[in-house]
CSV table of C-alpha atoms in Angstrom, one decimal:
chain,number,residue,atom,x,y,z
A,1,UNK,CA,44.0,33.5,-107.8
A,2,UNK,CA,42.1,36.8,-107.5
A,3,UNK,CA,39.0,37.2,-105.6
A,4,UNK,CA,36.6,36.8,-108.5
A,5,UNK,CA,38.4,33.8,-109.9
A,6,UNK,CA,38.3,31.8,-106.7
A,7,UNK,CA,34.6,32.7,-106.0
A,8,UNK,CA,33.9,31.2,-109.6
A,9,UNK,CA,36.4,28.3,-108.8
A,10,UNK,CA,34.6,27.8,-105.4
A,11,UNK,CA,30.9,27.9,-107.0
A,12,UNK,CA,32.1,25.6,-109.6
A,13,UNK,CA,33.2,23.1,-106.9
A,14,UNK,CA,29.9,23.7,-104.9
A,15,UNK,CA,27.9,22.9,-108.0
A,16,UNK,CA,30.1,20.0,-108.7
A,17,UNK,CA,29.2,18.4,-105.1
A,18,UNK,CA,25.6,18.9,-105.3
A,19,UNK,CA,24.9,18.0,-108.8
A,20,UNK,CA,27.1,14.4,-108.2
A,21,UNK,CA,25.2,13.9,-104.9
A,22,UNK,CA,21.6,14.6,-106.4
A,23,UNK,CA,22.5,12.5,-109.4
A,24,UNK,CA,23.4,9.5,-107.0
A,25,UNK,CA,20.6,10.3,-104.6
A,26,UNK,CA,18.1,10.2,-107.5
A,27,UNK,CA,19.6,6.8,-108.9
A,28,UNK,CA,19.2,5.2,-105.4
A,29,UNK,CA,16.0,6.9,-103.8
A,30,UNK,CA,13.8,6.4,-106.9
A,31,UNK,CA,14.3,2.8,-107.2
A,32,UNK,CA,14.1,2.4,-103.5
A,33,UNK,CA,11.0,4.4,-103.3
A,34,UNK,CA,9.3,2.3,-105.9
A,35,UNK,CA,10.5,-0.9,-104.3
A,36,UNK,CA,8.8,-0.2,-100.9
A,37,UNK,CA,5.4,0.3,-102.7
A,38,UNK,CA,5.7,-3.0,-104.0
A,39,UNK,CA,6.5,-4.6,-100.5
A,40,UNK,CA,4.9,-2.7,-97.8
A,41,UNK,CA,6.6,-4.5,-95.1
A,42,UNK,CA,9.8,-2.4,-95.9
A,43,UNK,CA,8.2,0.9,-95.7
A,44,UNK,CA,8.7,1.7,-92.0
A,45,UNK,CA,12.5,0.3,-91.8
A,46,UNK,CA,13.6,2.4,-95.0
A,47,UNK,CA,12.0,5.4,-94.2
A,48,UNK,CA,13.0,4.8,-90.5
A,49,UNK,CA,16.6,4.8,-91.3
A,50,UNK,CA,16.3,7.5,-93.8
A,51,UNK,CA,14.6,9.7,-91.4
A,52,UNK,CA,17.4,8.7,-88.8
A,53,UNK,CA,20.1,10.1,-90.9
A,54,UNK,CA,18.2,13.2,-91.4
A,55,UNK,CA,18.5,13.6,-87.5
A,56,UNK,CA,22.2,13.3,-87.3
A,57,UNK,CA,24.1,16.8,-87.3
A,58,UNK,CA,25.9,17.1,-90.5
A,59,UNK,CA,29.2,17.6,-89.0
A,60,UNK,CA,28.8,14.4,-87.1
A,61,UNK,CA,28.4,12.5,-90.4
A,62,UNK,CA,31.2,14.2,-91.6
A,63,UNK,CA,33.3,13.1,-88.6
A,64,UNK,CA,32.1,9.8,-88.8
A,65,UNK,CA,33.1,9.4,-92.3
A,66,UNK,CA,36.5,10.3,-91.1
A,67,UNK,CA,37.4,6.6,-90.5
A,68,UNK,CA,35.2,4.7,-93.1
A,69,UNK,CA,37.5,2.7,-95.7
A,70,UNK,CA,37.1,3.9,-99.2
A,71,UNK,CA,34.2,6.3,-98.9
A,72,UNK,CA,35.6,8.2,-95.8
A,73,UNK,CA,38.6,10.5,-95.0
A,74,UNK,CA,38.8,14.0,-96.0
A,75,UNK,CA,38.3,15.8,-99.4
A,76,UNK,CA,35.4,15.7,-102.0
A,77,UNK,CA,34.3,11.9,-101.7
A,78,UNK,CA,33.0,11.8,-98.0
A,79,UNK,CA,31.5,15.1,-98.9
A,80,UNK,CA,29.6,13.7,-101.6
A,81,UNK,CA,28.9,10.5,-99.6
A,82,UNK,CA,27.4,12.7,-96.7
A,83,UNK,CA,25.2,14.8,-99.3
A,84,UNK,CA,23.8,11.7,-100.7
A,85,UNK,CA,22.7,10.3,-97.2
A,86,UNK,CA,20.9,13.7,-96.5
A,87,UNK,CA,19.3,13.8,-99.7
A,88,UNK,CA,17.8,10.3,-99.9
A,89,UNK,CA,14.8,11.1,-97.3
A,90,UNK,CA,12.8,13.3,-99.6
A,91,UNK,CA,13.4,11.6,-102.8
A,92,UNK,CA,12.4,7.9,-101.3
A,93,UNK,CA,9.3,9.5,-99.6
A,94,UNK,CA,8.0,11.6,-102.3
A,95,UNK,CA,8.3,8.5,-104.7
A,96,UNK,CA,6.6,6.3,-102.5
A,97,UNK,CA,3.8,8.9,-101.5
A,98,UNK,CA,3.5,10.1,-105.2
A,99,UNK,CA,2.9,6.3,-106.4
A,100,UNK,CA,0.7,5.2,-103.9
A,101,UNK,CA,-1.8,8.1,-104.4
A,102,UNK,CA,-2.4,7.4,-108.0
A,103,UNK,CA,-6.0,6.5,-107.8
A,104,UNK,CA,-6.4,2.5,-107.9
A,105,UNK,CA,-9.1,3.0,-110.3
A,106,UNK,CA,-6.7,4.2,-112.7
A,107,UNK,CA,-4.2,1.1,-112.3
A,108,UNK,CA,-7.4,-1.2,-112.8
A,109,UNK,CA,-8.1,0.6,-116.1
A,110,UNK,CA,-4.5,0.2,-117.0
A,111,UNK,CA,-4.5,-3.6,-116.3
A,112,UNK,CA,-7.9,-4.0,-118.2
A,113,UNK,CA,-6.2,-2.4,-121.4
A,114,UNK,CA,-3.7,-5.5,-121.1
A,115,UNK,CA,-0.8,-3.8,-119.6
A,116,UNK,CA,1.4,-5.5,-117.3
A,117,UNK,CA,3.1,-4.5,-113.9
A,118,UNK,CA,6.1,-2.8,-115.6
A,119,UNK,CA,4.1,-0.8,-118.1
A,120,UNK,CA,1.7,0.2,-115.4
A,121,UNK,CA,4.7,1.7,-113.4
A,122,UNK,CA,6.4,3.5,-116.3
A,123,UNK,CA,3.4,4.7,-118.2
A,124,UNK,CA,1.2,5.3,-115.8
A,125,UNK,CA,2.2,5.7,-112.1
A,126,UNK,CA,5.6,7.4,-112.4
A,127,UNK,CA,4.2,10.1,-115.2
A,128,UNK,CA,1.4,10.6,-112.8
A,129,UNK,CA,3.7,10.6,-109.5
A,130,UNK,CA,6.4,12.9,-111.4
A,131,UNK,CA,5.2,16.2,-109.9
A,132,UNK,CA,5.4,15.1,-106.4
A,133,UNK,CA,8.9,13.2,-106.9
A,134,UNK,CA,10.3,16.3,-108.4
A,135,UNK,CA,9.0,18.2,-105.1
A,136,UNK,CA,11.4,15.6,-103.3
A,137,UNK,CA,14.2,16.1,-105.8
A,138,UNK,CA,13.8,20.1,-105.1
A,139,UNK,CA,13.8,19.7,-101.3
A,140,UNK,CA,16.8,17.4,-101.6
A,141,UNK,CA,18.7,20.0,-103.9
A,142,UNK,CA,18.2,22.8,-101.6
A,143,UNK,CA,19.2,20.7,-98.3
A,144,UNK,CA,22.2,19.8,-100.3
A,145,UNK,CA,23.2,23.2,-101.4
A,146,UNK,CA,23.2,24.4,-97.7
A,147,UNK,CA,24.8,21.4,-96.1
A,148,UNK,CA,27.5,21.4,-98.9
A,149,UNK,CA,29.1,24.3,-97.2
A,150,UNK,CA,29.8,22.1,-94.3
A,151,UNK,CA,31.9,20.1,-96.3
A,152,UNK,CA,34.9,22.7,-96.2
A,153,UNK,CA,35.6,21.4,-92.8
A,154,UNK,CA,36.9,18.1,-94.2
A,155,UNK,CA,38.8,19.7,-97.3
A,156,UNK,CA,35.7,19.0,-99.7
A,157,UNK,CA,35.9,22.6,-100.9
A,158,UNK,CA,32.9,24.6,-102.3
A,159,UNK,CA,31.5,28.0,-101.0
A,160,UNK,CA,32.1,26.9,-97.3
A,161,UNK,CA,35.6,27.7,-97.7
A,162,UNK,CA,34.9,31.2,-97.9
A,163,UNK,CA,32.4,30.8,-94.7
A,164,UNK,CA,34.7,29.0,-92.6
A,165,UNK,CA,37.6,31.5,-93.5
A,166,UNK,CA,35.5,34.8,-93.0
A,167,UNK,CA,34.3,33.1,-89.4
A,168,UNK,CA,38.0,32.5,-88.5
A,169,UNK,CA,39.0,36.0,-89.5
A,170,UNK,CA,36.0,37.7,-88.1
A,171,UNK,CA,35.6,39.1,-91.8
A,172,UNK,CA,31.9,39.5,-92.9
A,173,UNK,CA,33.0,40.1,-96.6
A,174,UNK,CA,34.4,36.5,-96.8
A,175,UNK,CA,31.2,35.1,-95.1
A,176,UNK,CA,29.0,36.8,-97.6
A,177,UNK,CA,31.4,35.8,-100.5
A,178,UNK,CA,30.5,32.3,-99.5
A,179,UNK,CA,26.8,32.6,-98.4
A,180,UNK,CA,25.4,34.8,-101.2
A,181,UNK,CA,26.3,32.3,-104.1
A,182,UNK,CA,25.3,29.6,-101.9
A,183,UNK,CA,21.8,31.3,-101.2
A,184,UNK,CA,21.6,32.1,-105.2
A,185,UNK,CA,22.3,28.5,-106.3
A,186,UNK,CA,19.7,27.3,-103.9
A,187,UNK,CA,17.1,29.8,-104.9
A,188,UNK,CA,17.6,29.0,-108.7
A,189,UNK,CA,17.6,25.4,-108.2
A,190,UNK,CA,14.2,25.6,-106.0
A,191,UNK,CA,12.8,27.9,-108.8
A,192,UNK,CA,13.7,25.8,-111.8
A,193,UNK,CA,12.6,22.7,-110.3
A,194,UNK,CA,9.5,24.1,-109.1
A,195,UNK,CA,8.7,25.3,-112.7
A,196,UNK,CA,9.5,21.9,-114.1
A,197,UNK,CA,7.2,20.3,-111.2
A,198,UNK,CA,4.4,22.5,-112.1
A,199,UNK,CA,4.9,21.7,-115.9
A,200,UNK,CA,4.5,18.0,-115.0
A,201,UNK,CA,1.5,18.3,-112.9
A,202,UNK,CA,-1.9,18.3,-114.4
A,203,UNK,CA,-3.7,20.7,-115.9
A,204,UNK,CA,-0.4,21.8,-117.2
A,205,UNK,CA,1.3,18.4,-118.2
A,206,UNK,CA,-0.8,17.8,-121.4
A,207,UNK,CA,0.9,21.1,-122.6
A,208,UNK,CA,4.3,19.7,-122.2
A,209,UNK,CA,5.6,18.0,-125.5
A,210,UNK,CA,8.6,16.0,-124.7
A,211,UNK,CA,10.9,15.7,-127.7
A,212,UNK,CA,13.1,12.8,-127.5
A,213,UNK,CA,16.0,14.5,-129.6
A,214,UNK,CA,15.6,17.6,-127.4
A,215,UNK,CA,15.6,15.4,-124.4
A,216,UNK,CA,18.8,13.6,-125.3
A,217,UNK,CA,20.6,16.8,-126.1
A,218,UNK,CA,19.5,18.1,-122.8
A,219,UNK,CA,21.2,15.2,-121.2
A,220,UNK,CA,24.1,15.6,-123.1
A,221,UNK,CA,24.4,19.5,-122.4
A,222,UNK,CA,24.2,18.4,-118.6
A,223,UNK,CA,27.0,16.2,-119.0
A,224,UNK,CA,28.9,18.5,-120.4
A,225,UNK,CA,28.2,21.1,-117.7
A,226,UNK,CA,29.4,18.4,-115.2
A,227,UNK,CA,32.4,17.6,-117.0
A,228,UNK,CA,33.3,21.2,-117.2
A,229,UNK,CA,32.9,21.6,-113.6
A,230,UNK,CA,34.9,18.8,-112.6
A,231,UNK,CA,37.8,20.3,-115.2
A,232,UNK,CA,37.6,23.7,-113.2
A,233,UNK,CA,37.6,22.2,-109.6
A,234,UNK,CA,40.9,19.9,-110.6
A,235,UNK,CA,42.5,22.5,-112.5
A,236,UNK,CA,44.8,23.6,-109.8
A,237,UNK,CA,45.4,20.1,-108.5
A,238,UNK,CA,46.1,18.2,-111.8
A,239,UNK,CA,49.1,20.3,-112.6
A,240,UNK,CA,52.2,18.0,-111.7
A,241,UNK,CA,55.6,19.7,-111.7
A,242,UNK,CA,57.7,18.1,-114.5
A,243,UNK,CA,59.9,15.5,-113.1
A,244,UNK,CA,58.3,15.7,-109.4
A,245,UNK,CA,55.2,14.8,-107.9
A,246,UNK,CA,52.4,16.3,-105.5
A,247,UNK,CA,52.6,16.6,-101.8
A,248,UNK,CA,49.4,17.4,-100.0
A,249,UNK,CA,49.6,19.8,-97.1
A,250,UNK,CA,47.0,20.4,-94.6
A,251,UNK,CA,46.0,22.9,-91.7
A,252,UNK,CA,43.4,23.3,-89.1
A,253,UNK,CA,40.5,25.7,-89.3
A,254,UNK,CA,41.9,29.0,-87.9
A,255,UNK,CA,44.1,31.6,-89.4
A,256,UNK,CA,47.5,30.8,-88.0
A,257,UNK,CA,47.3,27.4,-89.0
A,258,UNK,CA,46.3,28.4,-92.8
A,259,UNK,CA,49.3,30.7,-92.9
A,260,UNK,CA,51.6,28.0,-91.5
A,261,UNK,CA,50.3,25.4,-94.2
A,262,UNK,CA,50.8,28.0,-96.9
A,263,UNK,CA,54.3,28.7,-95.5
A,264,UNK,CA,54.9,25.1,-95.7
A,265,UNK,CA,53.4,24.9,-99.4
A,266,UNK,CA,55.6,27.9,-100.5
A,267,UNK,CA,58.8,26.7,-99.1
A,268,UNK,CA,58.2,23.4,-100.8
A,269,UNK,CA,57.5,24.5,-104.1
A,270,UNK,CA,60.3,27.2,-103.9
A,271,UNK,CA,63.1,24.7,-102.9
A,272,UNK,CA,61.8,21.3,-104.7
A,273,UNK,CA,60.3,20.3,-107.9
A,274,UNK,CA,57.4,19.4,-106.1
A,275,UNK,CA,53.7,20.5,-106.3
A,276,UNK,CA,51.6,21.1,-103.3
A,277,UNK,CA,48.2,20.4,-103.1
A,278,UNK,CA,46.8,22.6,-100.3
A,279,UNK,CA,44.0,21.0,-98.1
A,280,UNK,CA,43.8,24.1,-95.8
A,281,UNK,CA,41.2,25.1,-93.5
A,282,UNK,CA,40.2,21.4,-92.4
A,283,UNK,CA,38.6,21.0,-88.9
A,284,UNK,CA,40.2,20.6,-85.8
A,285,UNK,CA,43.2,18.6,-84.3
A,286,UNK,CA,41.7,15.2,-84.9
A,287,UNK,CA,40.8,15.7,-88.3
A,288,UNK,CA,44.4,16.6,-89.3
A,289,UNK,CA,45.8,14.0,-87.3
A,290,UNK,CA,43.7,11.1,-88.7
A,291,UNK,CA,44.4,12.8,-92.1
A,292,UNK,CA,48.2,12.6,-91.9
A,293,UNK,CA,48.4,9.3,-90.2
A,294,UNK,CA,46.4,7.5,-92.9
A,295,UNK,CA,48.2,9.4,-95.7
A,296,UNK,CA,45.3,11.5,-97.0
A,297,UNK,CA,47.6,14.6,-96.3
A,298,UNK,CA,51.3,14.5,-96.2
A,299,UNK,CA,52.1,16.9,-93.6
A,300,UNK,CA,50.7,19.7,-91.5
A,301,UNK,CA,51.8,21.9,-88.4
A,302,UNK,CA,50.7,20.7,-84.9
A,303,UNK,CA,51.3,22.0,-81.3
A,304,UNK,CA,53.3,19.8,-78.9
A,305,UNK,CA,51.0,20.5,-76.1
A,306,UNK,CA,48.2,19.6,-78.1
A,307,UNK,CA,49.9,16.1,-79.2
A,308,UNK,CA,50.8,15.5,-75.7
A,309,UNK,CA,47.4,15.9,-74.2
A,310,UNK,CA,44.9,15.1,-77.0
A,311,UNK,CA,46.5,12.4,-78.8
A,312,UNK,CA,48.9,10.7,-76.2
A,313,UNK,CA,46.1,11.1,-73.6
A,314,UNK,CA,48.9,12.4,-70.8
A,315,UNK,CA,48.0,14.9,-68.0
A,316,UNK,CA,49.9,18.5,-68.8
A,317,UNK,CA,53.2,18.9,-67.8
A,318,UNK,CA,55.5,22.2,-68.1
A,319,UNK,CA,58.5,20.5,-69.3
A,320,UNK,CA,59.1,21.7,-72.9
A,321,UNK,CA,61.9,19.4,-73.8
A,322,UNK,CA,60.2,16.5,-72.3
A,323,UNK,CA,56.9,17.0,-74.1
A,324,UNK,CA,58.7,17.4,-77.4
A,325,UNK,CA,60.8,14.1,-76.9
A,326,UNK,CA,57.7,11.9,-75.9
A,327,UNK,CA,55.4,13.2,-78.8
A,328,UNK,CA,58.2,12.7,-81.2
A,329,UNK,CA,59.2,9.1,-80.1
A,330,UNK,CA,55.4,8.0,-79.9
A,331,UNK,CA,54.5,9.7,-83.0
A,332,UNK,CA,57.4,7.7,-84.7
A,333,UNK,CA,57.1,4.4,-83.1
A,334,UNK,CA,53.4,4.2,-83.1
A,335,UNK,CA,52.1,6.4,-85.8
A,336,UNK,CA,54.8,6.3,-88.6
A,337,UNK,CA,54.9,10.2,-88.3
A,338,UNK,CA,57.9,12.4,-88.3
A,339,UNK,CA,58.1,15.2,-85.9
A,340,UNK,CA,60.5,18.1,-86.8
A,341,UNK,CA,61.8,20.5,-84.5
A,342,UNK,CA,59.9,23.7,-83.4
A,343,UNK,CA,59.3,26.7,-86.0
A,344,UNK,CA,60.5,28.7,-83.3
A,345,UNK,CA,57.6,30.1,-81.3
A,346,UNK,CA,54.9,28.6,-79.1
A,347,UNK,CA,51.3,29.3,-79.4
A,348,UNK,CA,49.8,28.6,-76.2
A,349,UNK,CA,46.3,29.2,-75.0
A,350,UNK,CA,45.4,32.5,-73.7
A,351,UNK,CA,42.6,32.9,-71.4
A,352,UNK,CA,41.3,36.5,-72.4
A,353,UNK,CA,39.0,39.2,-71.3
A,354,UNK,CA,38.2,42.7,-72.3
A,355,UNK,CA,40.7,45.4,-71.1
A,356,UNK,CA,37.6,47.0,-69.7
A,357,UNK,CA,37.3,44.3,-67.3
A,358,UNK,CA,40.8,43.9,-66.3
A,359,UNK,CA,41.0,47.6,-65.3
A,360,UNK,CA,37.7,47.4,-63.5
A,361,UNK,CA,38.6,44.4,-61.4
A,362,UNK,CA,42.5,45.3,-61.3
A,363,UNK,CA,43.5,41.8,-62.7
A,364,UNK,CA,46.5,40.4,-64.4
A,365,UNK,CA,46.4,36.6,-63.3
A,366,UNK,CA,44.4,33.8,-63.6
A,367,UNK,CA,44.4,33.1,-59.7
A,368,UNK,CA,42.9,36.7,-59.3
A,369,UNK,CA,39.7,36.3,-61.4
A,370,UNK,CA,38.5,33.3,-59.4
A,371,UNK,CA,36.2,35.6,-57.0
A,372,UNK,CA,34.5,37.5,-60.2
A,373,UNK,CA,33.9,34.5,-62.5
A,374,UNK,CA,30.6,33.4,-60.6
A,375,UNK,CA,29.2,36.8,-62.3
A,376,UNK,CA,30.9,36.4,-65.6
A,377,UNK,CA,29.9,34.3,-68.7
A,378,UNK,CA,32.6,32.0,-70.4
A,379,UNK,CA,32.9,31.0,-74.4
A,380,UNK,CA,35.2,28.3,-75.3
A,381,UNK,CA,36.0,26.2,-78.5
A,382,UNK,CA,34.6,22.8,-78.6
A,383,UNK,CA,37.9,21.0,-78.2
A,384,UNK,CA,38.9,23.3,-75.2
A,385,UNK,CA,35.9,22.1,-73.5
A,386,UNK,CA,37.0,18.3,-73.5
A,387,UNK,CA,40.5,18.2,-73.5
A,388,UNK,CA,42.8,17.2,-70.7
A,389,UNK,CA,44.6,20.6,-71.0
A,390,UNK,CA,41.1,22.4,-71.6
A,391,UNK,CA,38.4,23.7,-69.4
A,392,UNK,CA,37.8,21.1,-66.7
A,393,UNK,CA,41.7,21.1,-65.4
A,394,UNK,CA,41.7,24.8,-65.8
A,395,UNK,CA,38.6,25.3,-63.5
A,396,UNK,CA,40.0,23.1,-61.0
A,397,UNK,CA,43.5,24.5,-61.1
A,398,UNK,CA,42.3,28.0,-60.5
A,399,UNK,CA,39.1,27.4,-58.9
A,400,UNK,CA,36.9,28.9,-61.5
A,401,UNK,CA,33.0,28.9,-61.2
A,402,UNK,CA,30.9,30.7,-63.7
A,403,UNK,CA,27.1,31.7,-63.5
A,404,UNK,CA,26.2,29.0,-66.0
A,405,UNK,CA,28.1,26.4,-68.2
A,406,UNK,CA,30.5,27.9,-70.5
A,407,UNK,CA,29.3,28.5,-74.3
A,408,UNK,CA,30.6,26.0,-76.7
A,409,UNK,CA,31.5,27.8,-80.2
A,410,UNK,CA,33.5,27.7,-83.3
A,411,UNK,CA,37.2,29.1,-82.8
A,412,UNK,CA,36.5,31.9,-85.4
A,413,UNK,CA,33.5,32.9,-83.2
A,414,UNK,CA,35.1,33.4,-79.8
A,415,UNK,CA,36.6,36.8,-80.5
A,416,UNK,CA,33.3,38.3,-82.0
A,417,UNK,CA,31.4,37.0,-78.9
A,418,UNK,CA,33.6,38.5,-76.4
A,419,UNK,CA,34.0,41.9,-78.3
A,420,UNK,CA,30.2,42.3,-78.6
A,421,UNK,CA,30.1,41.4,-74.5
A,422,UNK,CA,28.1,38.1,-75.5
A,423,UNK,CA,30.7,36.6,-73.2
A,424,UNK,CA,33.1,37.9,-70.9
A,425,UNK,CA,36.0,35.4,-70.9
A,426,UNK,CA,37.4,33.2,-73.8
A,427,UNK,CA,40.1,30.9,-74.5
A,428,UNK,CA,42.2,32.0,-77.4
A,429,UNK,CA,45.7,31.6,-78.9
A,430,UNK,CA,48.7,33.7,-77.5
A,431,UNK,CA,49.7,34.9,-81.2
A,432,UNK,CA,46.1,35.6,-82.1
A,433,UNK,CA,46.4,38.8,-84.3
A,434,UNK,CA,43.1,40.0,-83.1
A,435,UNK,CA,43.8,40.6,-79.2
A,436,UNK,CA,45.5,43.7,-79.6
A,437,UNK,CA,43.2,44.9,-82.2
A,438,UNK,CA,40.0,44.1,-80.3
A,439,UNK,CA,41.8,45.8,-77.0
A,440,UNK,CA,41.8,42.5,-75.1
A,441,UNK,CA,44.2,41.4,-72.1
A,442,UNK,CA,45.8,37.9,-71.9
A,443,UNK,CA,45.8,36.8,-68.3
A,444,UNK,CA,49.0,35.5,-66.7
A,445,UNK,CA,48.9,31.6,-66.3
A,446,UNK,CA,50.7,31.9,-62.9
A,447,UNK,CA,50.1,28.3,-61.9
A,448,UNK,CA,51.7,27.3,-65.2
A,449,UNK,CA,48.7,25.1,-65.9
A,450,UNK,CA,49.1,24.9,-69.6
A,451,UNK,CA,51.8,22.8,-71.3
A,452,UNK,CA,54.0,24.1,-73.9
A,453,UNK,CA,52.8,24.4,-77.4
A,454,UNK,CA,55.6,24.6,-79.7
A,455,UNK,CA,54.5,24.7,-83.2
A,456,UNK,CA,56.2,21.5,-85.2
A,457,UNK,CA,55.7,20.3,-88.6
A,458,UNK,CA,54.4,16.6,-88.8
A,459,UNK,CA,54.9,14.5,-91.9
A,460,UNK,CA,54.1,11.0,-92.8
A,461,UNK,CA,57.4,8.9,-92.9
A,462,UNK,CA,56.1,7.3,-96.4
A,463,UNK,CA,56.1,10.7,-98.1
A,464,UNK,CA,59.8,11.6,-96.6
A,465,UNK,CA,60.9,8.1,-97.9
A,466,UNK,CA,59.2,8.9,-101.3
A,467,UNK,CA,60.4,12.5,-101.4
A,468,UNK,CA,63.7,12.6,-99.5
A,469,UNK,CA,64.3,16.3,-100.6
A,470,UNK,CA,61.3,17.2,-98.2
A,471,UNK,CA,63.5,16.7,-95.0
A,472,UNK,CA,66.0,19.3,-95.7
A,473,UNK,CA,63.2,21.7,-96.7
A,474,UNK,CA,61.3,21.4,-93.6
A,475,UNK,CA,64.4,20.7,-91.2
A,476,UNK,CA,65.7,24.4,-92.5
A,477,UNK,CA,62.4,25.9,-91.0
A,478,UNK,CA,63.6,25.2,-87.3
A,479,UNK,CA,63.6,28.4,-85.5
A,480,UNK,CA,62.2,30.1,-88.6
A,481,UNK,CA,59.6,32.2,-87.0
A,482,UNK,CA,59.4,34.1,-83.5
A,483,UNK,CA,56.2,34.5,-81.9
A,484,UNK,CA,56.2,38.5,-82.3
A,485,UNK,CA,56.4,37.5,-86.3
A,486,UNK,CA,53.9,35.1,-86.0
A,487,UNK,CA,51.4,37.4,-84.3
A,488,UNK,CA,52.2,40.0,-86.7
A,489,UNK,CA,51.5,37.6,-89.6
A,490,UNK,CA,48.1,36.8,-88.1
A,491,UNK,CA,47.2,40.6,-87.6
A,492,UNK,CA,47.9,41.3,-91.5
A,493,UNK,CA,45.2,38.5,-92.4
A,494,UNK,CA,42.9,39.1,-89.5
A,495,UNK,CA,42.8,42.9,-89.3
A,496,UNK,CA,44.1,43.8,-92.4
A,497,UNK,CA,42.1,41.7,-94.6
A,498,UNK,CA,45.2,40.4,-96.8
A,499,UNK,CA,45.4,37.4,-98.6
A,500,UNK,CA,47.6,34.4,-97.0
A,501,UNK,CA,49.3,33.8,-99.9
A,502,UNK,CA,50.2,37.4,-100.3
A,503,UNK,CA,51.4,37.7,-96.5
A,504,UNK,CA,53.6,34.4,-96.5
A,505,UNK,CA,55.2,35.3,-99.8
A,506,UNK,CA,56.4,38.6,-98.6
A,507,UNK,CA,57.4,37.3,-95.3
A,508,UNK,CA,59.6,34.4,-96.8
A,509,UNK,CA,60.9,37.1,-99.2
A,510,UNK,CA,61.9,39.4,-96.1
A,511,UNK,CA,63.3,36.3,-94.7
A,512,UNK,CA,65.9,35.6,-97.5
């Protein structure tokens, strides 16, 4: 898929998410707004709940939906549910405000003409309130366009895929490839609905002649548009290999994970008759873990130390074989997951500083920097700040104290932050391709605080039973990639702006 084709495809995904969410939000919010005009006691609780939802950060909503049956998990359905929740408040509030703002004298006149309550609502109140209602729809649409970019974190697709990919690779062009179309969609939606709002507000409303035939044609065209968008967004995932099936491969939201997910996908497609549905660039560890455990994805690559500390909740240890065996046993016995042998490399946490600092303070190890950190500023990913093998234990082991609490940021931003001197120390990964490019130095973990982080494929056992040919393919990847090769692959994507699919295809060809 070339860049322009993917932009169109992701734009169609984005439009579909927004259109479906707004459609359902109108279908729910408009009647709810009407109901609370008839039952005033419901106004405060209904608007209070809708207001409360608006105050919850979008990522928190997506995270909460991961474990909700039917409507949760990963993919487009939870993304649409979250967008609906965010879209409800402006529609409900404006419907209520518009109808209650109708002059009571007009209602009385309508009653005097013999209209019943239903006729007054449909022929008087809603037409007079339509401009205000549309203003709510306009606000909801613009909100949804923006929040829909976050849907990429749970595999919902859309233009956020470019933004997350660009952040992960510090690639402004990719960020703009997602941000600009999203901004254009928001501006067009705002302008179009705003124009309609004006035409339906006195004194313009009487100039608008609604022809029922044209209205029905318009609805039909809108329906065709939604069907077309659905067809476009499902074009790749709906193709099933003849005589095979579909396997869903996921990954976390940083470059190495996307590369490894693509590597699994290409190997499966090359050596079996299965089609792979790629759900790459999901959120962090817990999103991928929950997804593979519940069968929403079939497999992904994890790191043993991460599983040991974050999933098993054990304190870090340095015994590589013990960590692997305990993770394998727990996953197999408790979670119905198969942990395959290591791909051949370890990606441990790397505490990184700029080379100028390493030379200025003459430091090479973590023990040596303790006396300087009170004057430094640190930046860590959200997971690292809370994990047992993360910052709290690291600070205690090495006596690290900083001038102020470490900055919490997305993983894709940490290298940008340290290279721009916004922070002085970050926790990256030992195989990150940007470390040599940005002239950074990895400090030696001389007290061996971090556990081993061998990269291991993890698959749902139900999938392996359904497609037994997978086991041989994944097992053959044991010892397949060295740490140096992995860093080189990361470098080609991060620094040379090459497509992941192309880099993986070229690597696999060279290895065979």
